[in-house]
Amino acid sequence: MTIVGHFIGGKHVADAERTQDVFNPATGSPEKQVALASKQTVESAIAAAEAAYPAWRNTPPLKRARVMFKFKELLEKHADEIVALITAEHGKVSNDAMGEFQRGVEVVEYACGAPELLKGEHSKNAGPDIDCWSEFQPLGVVAGITPFNFPAMVPMWMYPMAIVCGNTFVLKPSERDPSASMRIAELFQEAGLPDGVFNVVNGDKVAVDTLLANKTVQAISFVGSTPIAEYIYSTATANGKRCQALGGAKNHAIVMPDADPDYVADNLMGAAYGSAGERCMAISVAVAVGDEAADTLIEKLKTRMADLKVGPGTDVSNDMGPLITSAHQQKVKGYVDLGVKEGATLVVDGRELEVEGHDKGFFLGGCLFDHVTAEMKIYQEEIFGPVLCVVRVETLQEAMQLIDDHEYGNGTCIFTRDGEAARYFTDNIKVGMVGVNVPLPVPVAYHSFGGWKRSLFGDLYAYGPDAVRFYTRRKTITQRWPSAGSSEGVRFAFPTNK
Ligand code: NAD
């Protein structure tokens, strides 16, 4: 069986003393194994990155950007191959995998603008004959730790920007779907990236803890579940590292009574059940304002769910694929059982779904709950599966209070035709990414991505302008070239422009 190893210093490295199965979730069978890196292997990746740093730091940004242009070309040329790897290991339908891949490539496109992004700030005559400028210097060796649900896109939120800013990088992808990052590392090398600038170590907690403890690693970007994000953030910062740790979510969509019901239902289907609900921006709660809006919504969703096609991701006529593992499938089913016990109304039950010819696959049909309340665990916790909860409220204020009181604050959306309500909502809601009639408001590559509350630990968001700030350290230089004999003597007062 193929063992997915590591990519260190421009070479494939085996270190497969410990391994773990990588499943095809559609068939339920282990098709590969992934090596779980030892502490020594991770340290060798850090050492390779450290060795490559001085030359890469001093490579002109324009030349770094040229590598990015070439990298983008190669990614596009090999898109189908990478998408096939994503579908084989994650399970998502291949057109959805292509969507995530393209959004990742958009970050590479943004990174191509490095010379402009890194220009810095300059002030002539900040004082008499004094010029002052700020430059943005790379940090050194930085690392990324990523989740299973976007095996190509989320790593690409991190390393293109880190690398184009002059850093060298160690990526620790999810051990559940490691192959896309390995293939991308080869393409990056083919694009002309010097060996050691981008390294991939596969592994588990051993690899993560080695990255967290190692003094050479200057910064950690993490995306994953909230308990691990909190652990990463507290450990990394206690060890003196810069850290951004993006966590879990429970994203609400408010459905106002004036919204177009067909537009709402069509959009909620994709936002709740696309990628089997395994998206950190998936809408998992619809908050209907007024019983009439709620009744209409439930009827429209029911009709659409009858046509929801679930099956292997290789068949693009399917709407959603399987869940990532058998354990996760059982966990999500457990939440559906719990919702019934908690007293919510299970309007559509996907638990008994069978996919012909794929009886061992980790499939679960779409589930829809009505009359969910804020006290229920199915409302409070992130389920991360194809389960949509409908909560009924009377007013927009009540809907917004519900969202503000929730521990997560990643994404949210309002469906309405009322500009005043939409403006009030976008201005006041305590959530990081907000949509108006846009259910998945994932910012484009030249903005930045991040949630509020327990969906993000740290100050700077992923990719976009925040990434330039995260992956560089500001240095401000104040300079005077005095002409001979211009000294005004000893001065003890603090210098000002007075
Ligand atoms: P996860 O937290 O289980 O794993 C994420 C990474 O952390 C993986 O690389 C994994 O190997 C590592 N890890 C897991 N347990 C660890 C431990 N005990 N110590 C050290 N490292 C550990 O997350 P997942 O299941 O892969 O991904 C799903 C989660 O990610 C969901 O909660 C989802 O909301 C979240 N997510 C958030 C965003 C965002 O932008 N906020 C984006 C995508 C996914």
PDB file of C-alpha atoms and ligand atoms in Angstrom, residues 145-150 154 157 172-176 203-205 208-209 222-226 228 231-232 246-249 280 382 384 410 449 455, ligand 1:
ATOM      1  CA  ILE A 145      -1.232  23.294  10.830  1.00  0.00           C
ATOM      2  CA  THR A 146      -4.397  22.612   8.875  1.00  0.00           C
ATOM      3  CA  PRO A 147      -7.725  20.720   9.082  1.00  0.00           C
ATOM      4  CA  PHE A 148      -9.135  17.973   6.894  1.00  0.00           C
ATOM      5  CA  ASN A 149     -12.053  19.844   5.393  1.00  0.00           C
ATOM      6  CA  PHE A 150     -10.199  21.985   2.820  1.00  0.00           C
ATOM      7  CA  VAL A 154      -6.704  26.173   3.811  1.00  0.00           C
ATOM      8  CA  TRP A 157      -4.393  30.511   2.852  1.00  0.00           C
ATOM      9  CA  LYS A 172       1.586  19.988   8.804  1.00  0.00           C
ATOM     10  CA  PRO A 173      -1.571  19.084   6.844  1.00  0.00           C
ATOM     11  CA  SER A 174      -4.405  16.951   8.163  1.00  0.00           C
ATOM     12  CA  GLU A 175      -3.368  13.316   8.452  1.00  0.00           C
ATOM     13  CA  ARG A 176      -6.766  12.349   7.050  1.00  0.00           C
ATOM     14  CA  GLY A 203       1.740  13.591  11.284  1.00  0.00           C
ATOM     15  CA  ASP A 204      -0.263  13.953  14.427  1.00  0.00           C
ATOM     16  CA  LYS A 205       0.146  15.568  17.847  1.00  0.00           C
ATOM     17  CA  VAL A 208       2.334  19.597  16.117  1.00  0.00           C
ATOM     18  CA  ASP A 209       3.933  19.656  19.560  1.00  0.00           C
ATOM     19  CA  PHE A 222      -3.566  27.090  12.683  1.00  0.00           C
ATOM     20  CA  VAL A 223      -7.015  26.230  11.343  1.00  0.00           C
ATOM     21  CA  GLY A 224      -9.127  23.516  12.956  1.00  0.00           C
ATOM     22  CA  SER A 225     -11.523  22.891  15.820  1.00  0.00           C
ATOM     23  CA  THR A 226     -11.838  25.344  18.709  1.00  0.00           C
ATOM     24  CA  ILE A 228      -7.255  22.490  19.499  1.00  0.00           C
ATOM     25  CA  TYR A 231      -4.409  24.781  22.839  1.00  0.00           C
ATOM     26  CA  ILE A 232      -2.258  25.854  19.890  1.00  0.00           C
ATOM     27  CA  LEU A 246      -8.860  29.809  13.595  1.00  0.00           C
ATOM     28  CA  GLY A 247     -11.431  27.568  15.239  1.00  0.00           C
ATOM     29  CA  GLY A 248     -14.906  26.116  14.871  1.00  0.00           C
ATOM     30  CA  ALA A 249     -18.211  27.703  13.998  1.00  0.00           C
ATOM     31  CA  CYS A 280     -16.425  26.123   8.727  1.00  0.00           C
ATOM     32  CA  GLU A 382     -20.690  22.467  16.122  1.00  0.00           C
ATOM     33  CA  PHE A 384     -19.983  19.610  11.221  1.00  0.00           C
ATOM     34  CA  ASN A 410     -17.306  32.942  12.278  1.00  0.00           C
ATOM     35  CA  PHE A 449     -10.629  35.685   6.537  1.00  0.00           C
ATOM     36  CA  SER A 455     -13.813  31.189  16.222  1.00  0.00           C
TER      37      SER A 455
HETATM   38  P1  NAD B   1      -8.885  19.297  14.226  1.00  0.00           P
HETATM   39  O1  NAD B   1      -8.831  20.403  15.214  1.00  0.00           O
HETATM   40  O2  NAD B   1      -9.208  17.929  14.702  1.00  0.00           O
HETATM   41  O3  NAD B   1      -7.474  19.164  13.468  1.00  0.00           O
HETATM   42  C1  NAD B   1      -6.816  20.271  12.912  1.00  0.00           C
HETATM   43  C2  NAD B   1      -5.310  20.003  12.929  1.00  0.00           C
HETATM   44  O4  NAD B   1      -4.883  19.873  14.276  1.00  0.00           O
HETATM   45  C3  NAD B   1      -4.896  18.732  12.205  1.00  0.00           C
HETATM   46  O5  NAD B   1      -3.726  18.987  11.457  1.00  0.00           O
HETATM   47  C4  NAD B   1      -4.629  17.750  13.330  1.00  0.00           C
HETATM   48  O6  NAD B   1      -3.616  16.822  13.026  1.00  0.00           O
HETATM   49  C5  NAD B   1      -4.194  18.645  14.479  1.00  0.00           C
HETATM   50  N1  NAD B   1      -4.590  18.109  15.791  1.00  0.00           N
HETATM   51  C6  NAD B   1      -5.712  17.416  16.089  1.00  0.00           C
HETATM   52  N2  NAD B   1      -5.739  17.098  17.392  1.00  0.00           N
HETATM   53  C7  NAD B   1      -4.618  17.610  17.947  1.00  0.00           C
HETATM   54  C8  NAD B   1      -4.082  17.621  19.265  1.00  0.00           C
HETATM   55  N3  NAD B   1      -4.709  17.036  20.284  1.00  0.00           N
HETATM   56  N4  NAD B   1      -2.909  18.255  19.474  1.00  0.00           N
HETATM   57  C9  NAD B   1      -2.253  18.839  18.464  1.00  0.00           C
HETATM   58  N5  NAD B   1      -2.723  18.857  17.185  1.00  0.00           N
HETATM   59  C10 NAD B   1      -3.887  18.264  16.929  1.00  0.00           C
HETATM   60  O7  NAD B   1      -9.892  19.761  13.077  1.00  0.00           O
HETATM   61  P2  NAD B   1     -10.457  18.920  11.849  1.00  0.00           P
HETATM   62  O8  NAD B   1     -11.428  17.900  12.340  1.00  0.00           O
HETATM   63  O9  NAD B   1      -9.362  18.476  10.971  1.00  0.00           O
HETATM   64  O10 NAD B   1     -11.248  20.060  11.062  1.00  0.00           O
HETATM   65  C11 NAD B   1     -12.557  20.449  11.346  1.00  0.00           C
HETATM   66  C12 NAD B   1     -12.602  21.651  12.248  1.00  0.00           C
HETATM   67  O11 NAD B   1     -11.891  22.738  11.662  1.00  0.00           O
HETATM   68  C13 NAD B   1     -14.006  22.190  12.466  1.00  0.00           C
HETATM   69  O12 NAD B   1     -14.146  22.540  13.819  1.00  0.00           O
HETATM   70  C14 NAD B   1     -14.075  23.413  11.576  1.00  0.00           C
HETATM   71  O13 NAD B   1     -15.005  24.401  11.970  1.00  0.00           O
HETATM   72  C15 NAD B   1     -12.687  23.919  11.696  1.00  0.00           C
HETATM   73  N6  NAD B   1     -12.341  24.804  10.589  1.00  0.00           N
HETATM   74  C16 NAD B   1     -12.289  26.129  10.838  1.00  0.00           C
HETATM   75  C17 NAD B   1     -12.005  27.004   9.810  1.00  0.00           C
HETATM   76  C18 NAD B   1     -11.935  28.480  10.059  1.00  0.00           C
HETATM   77  O14 NAD B   1     -11.491  29.166   9.176  1.00  0.00           O
HETATM   78  N7  NAD B   1     -12.335  28.989  11.202  1.00  0.00           N
HETATM   79  C19 NAD B   1     -11.772  26.507   8.525  1.00  0.00           C
HETATM   80  C20 NAD B   1     -11.823  25.121   8.308  1.00  0.00           C
HETATM   81  C21 NAD B   1     -12.111  24.283   9.354  1.00  0.00           C
END
